[in-house]
Amino acid sequence: MSRNAKINTLLLVLVAALAVIPLVFGLGDHKKEPFAGADAEAETAITEIDPDYEPWFSPLYEPPSGEIESALFALQAAIGAGVLAYYFGVRRGRRQGEARALERLRAEADAGAGTDTGAGAVPGRRRV
């Protein structure tokens, strides 16, 4: 297993641990909604501190249900992941293309140097 594969495996295990540990140890069992989002936590904290607080603005679009809101959030995450994957794929493809082009140029230069029989060519010696 290469060094990069070991690092990637370790990172995947750490991410899985971050997702599973709170569930296994019951972190958040004392709350009404144990794994509510940061927005809900912030709203609760603000209403506890200042019950008369008025928000500065309202959302542009309020989904009709929590399921639709979750679906839109998942769609947003999927689009973001797709954009990132496309970007990194293009970068890797360019790097691989450049490496192939360099190899092709080197192979052509080696093949051209070996068949040079013009004036001044010394048998058994390559031109540089």
Coordinates of C-alpha atoms in Angstrom, one line a residue:
M1 CA 0.0 0.0 0.0
S2 CA 1.5 3.4 -1.0
R3 CA 1.9 6.2 1.4
N4 CA -0.9 8.2 -0.2
A5 CA -3.3 5.3 0.1
K6 CA -2.4 4.9 3.8
I7 CA -3.1 8.6 4.4
N8 CA -6.4 8.5 2.5
T9 CA -7.5 5.4 4.5
L10 CA -6.6 7.1 7.8
L11 CA -8.5 10.2 6.8
L12 CA -11.6 8.1 5.9
V13 CA -11.4 6.3 9.2
L14 CA -11.2 9.7 11.1
V15 CA -14.2 11.1 9.2
A16 CA -16.2 7.9 10.0
A17 CA -15.2 8.2 13.6
L18 CA -16.4 11.8 13.8
A19 CA -19.8 10.7 12.5
V20 CA -20.1 7.6 14.7
I21 CA -18.7 8.6 18.0
P22 CA -21.5 11.1 19.0
L23 CA -24.1 8.4 18.2
V24 CA -22.3 5.7 20.2
F25 CA -21.6 7.8 23.3
G26 CA -25.1 9.4 23.2
L27 CA -23.7 12.9 23.0
G28 CA -26.8 15.2 22.8
D29 CA -29.2 12.8 24.4
H30 CA -30.1 15.4 27.0
K31 CA -31.5 17.7 24.3
K32 CA -34.9 17.7 22.8
E33 CA -33.4 17.7 19.3
P34 CA -30.0 16.2 19.8
F35 CA -28.5 16.9 16.4
A36 CA -30.2 20.1 15.3
G37 CA -28.3 22.4 13.0
A38 CA -26.2 25.4 14.1
D39 CA -29.0 27.7 12.9
A40 CA -31.5 26.2 15.4
E41 CA -28.9 26.3 18.2
A42 CA -28.2 29.9 17.5
E43 CA -31.9 30.8 17.4
T44 CA -32.5 29.1 20.7
A45 CA -29.5 30.9 22.3
I46 CA -30.7 34.3 21.0
T47 CA -34.3 33.8 22.3
E48 CA -33.0 32.8 25.7
I49 CA -30.7 35.9 25.9
D50 CA -33.2 38.4 24.4
P51 CA -36.8 37.2 24.0
D52 CA -37.8 40.4 22.2
Y53 CA -35.2 40.1 19.5
E54 CA -36.3 41.1 16.0
P55 CA -34.3 39.6 13.0
W56 CA -32.7 42.1 10.7
F57 CA -34.2 40.5 7.6
S58 CA -36.3 37.5 6.5
P59 CA -35.3 34.7 4.2
L60 CA -35.8 35.2 0.4
Y61 CA -37.5 31.7 0.2
E62 CA -39.0 29.7 3.0
P63 CA -39.4 26.0 2.0
P64 CA -42.9 24.6 2.9
S65 CA -41.5 21.8 4.9
G66 CA -38.3 20.5 6.6
E67 CA -38.0 17.7 4.1
I68 CA -37.8 20.1 1.2
E69 CA -35.3 22.2 3.0
S70 CA -33.2 19.1 3.6
A71 CA -33.5 18.2 -0.1
L72 CA -32.4 21.6 -1.2
F73 CA -29.4 21.5 1.2
A74 CA -28.4 18.1 -0.1
L75 CA -28.7 19.4 -3.7
Q76 CA -26.5 22.4 -2.8
A77 CA -23.9 20.0 -1.3
A78 CA -24.0 17.7 -4.3
I79 CA -23.5 20.6 -6.7
G80 CA -20.6 21.9 -4.6
A81 CA -19.1 18.5 -4.6
G82 CA -19.5 18.2 -8.3
V83 CA -17.8 21.5 -9.0
L84 CA -14.9 20.6 -6.7
A85 CA -14.5 17.2 -8.3
Y86 CA -14.6 18.7 -11.8
Y87 CA -11.9 21.3 -10.8
F88 CA -9.6 18.7 -9.3
G89 CA -10.2 16.3 -12.2
V90 CA -9.3 19.0 -14.7
R91 CA -6.2 19.9 -12.8
R92 CA -5.1 16.2 -12.7
G93 CA -5.9 15.7 -16.3
R94 CA -3.8 18.7 -17.3
R95 CA -0.9 17.5 -15.2
Q96 CA -1.2 14.0 -16.8
G97 CA -1.4 15.5 -20.3
E98 CA 1.7 17.6 -19.7
A99 CA 3.6 14.5 -18.4
R100 CA 2.5 12.5 -21.5
A101 CA 3.5 15.3 -23.8
L102 CA 6.9 15.6 -22.2
E103 CA 7.4 11.8 -22.5
R104 CA 6.4 11.9 -26.1
L105 CA 8.8 14.8 -26.8
R106 CA 11.6 12.9 -25.1
A107 CA 10.8 9.7 -27.0
E108 CA 10.8 11.7 -30.3
A109 CA 14.1 13.4 -29.4
D110 CA 15.7 10.1 -28.5
A111 CA 14.4 8.5 -31.7
G112 CA 15.6 11.5 -33.8
A113 CA 19.0 11.6 -32.2
G114 CA 19.6 7.9 -33.0
T115 CA 18.8 8.2 -36.7
D116 CA 20.8 11.3 -37.3
T117 CA 23.1 10.5 -40.3
G118 CA 23.7 14.0 -41.5
A119 CA 27.1 15.7 -42.0
G120 CA 29.1 15.9 -38.8
A121 CA 27.3 12.9 -37.3
V122 CA 29.6 10.6 -35.3
P123 CA 28.5 7.0 -35.3
G124 CA 27.5 5.8 -31.8
R125 CA 27.2 9.3 -30.4
R126 CA 24.0 11.2 -29.8
R127 CA 23.5 14.8 -30.5
V128 CA 22.3 16.9 -27.6

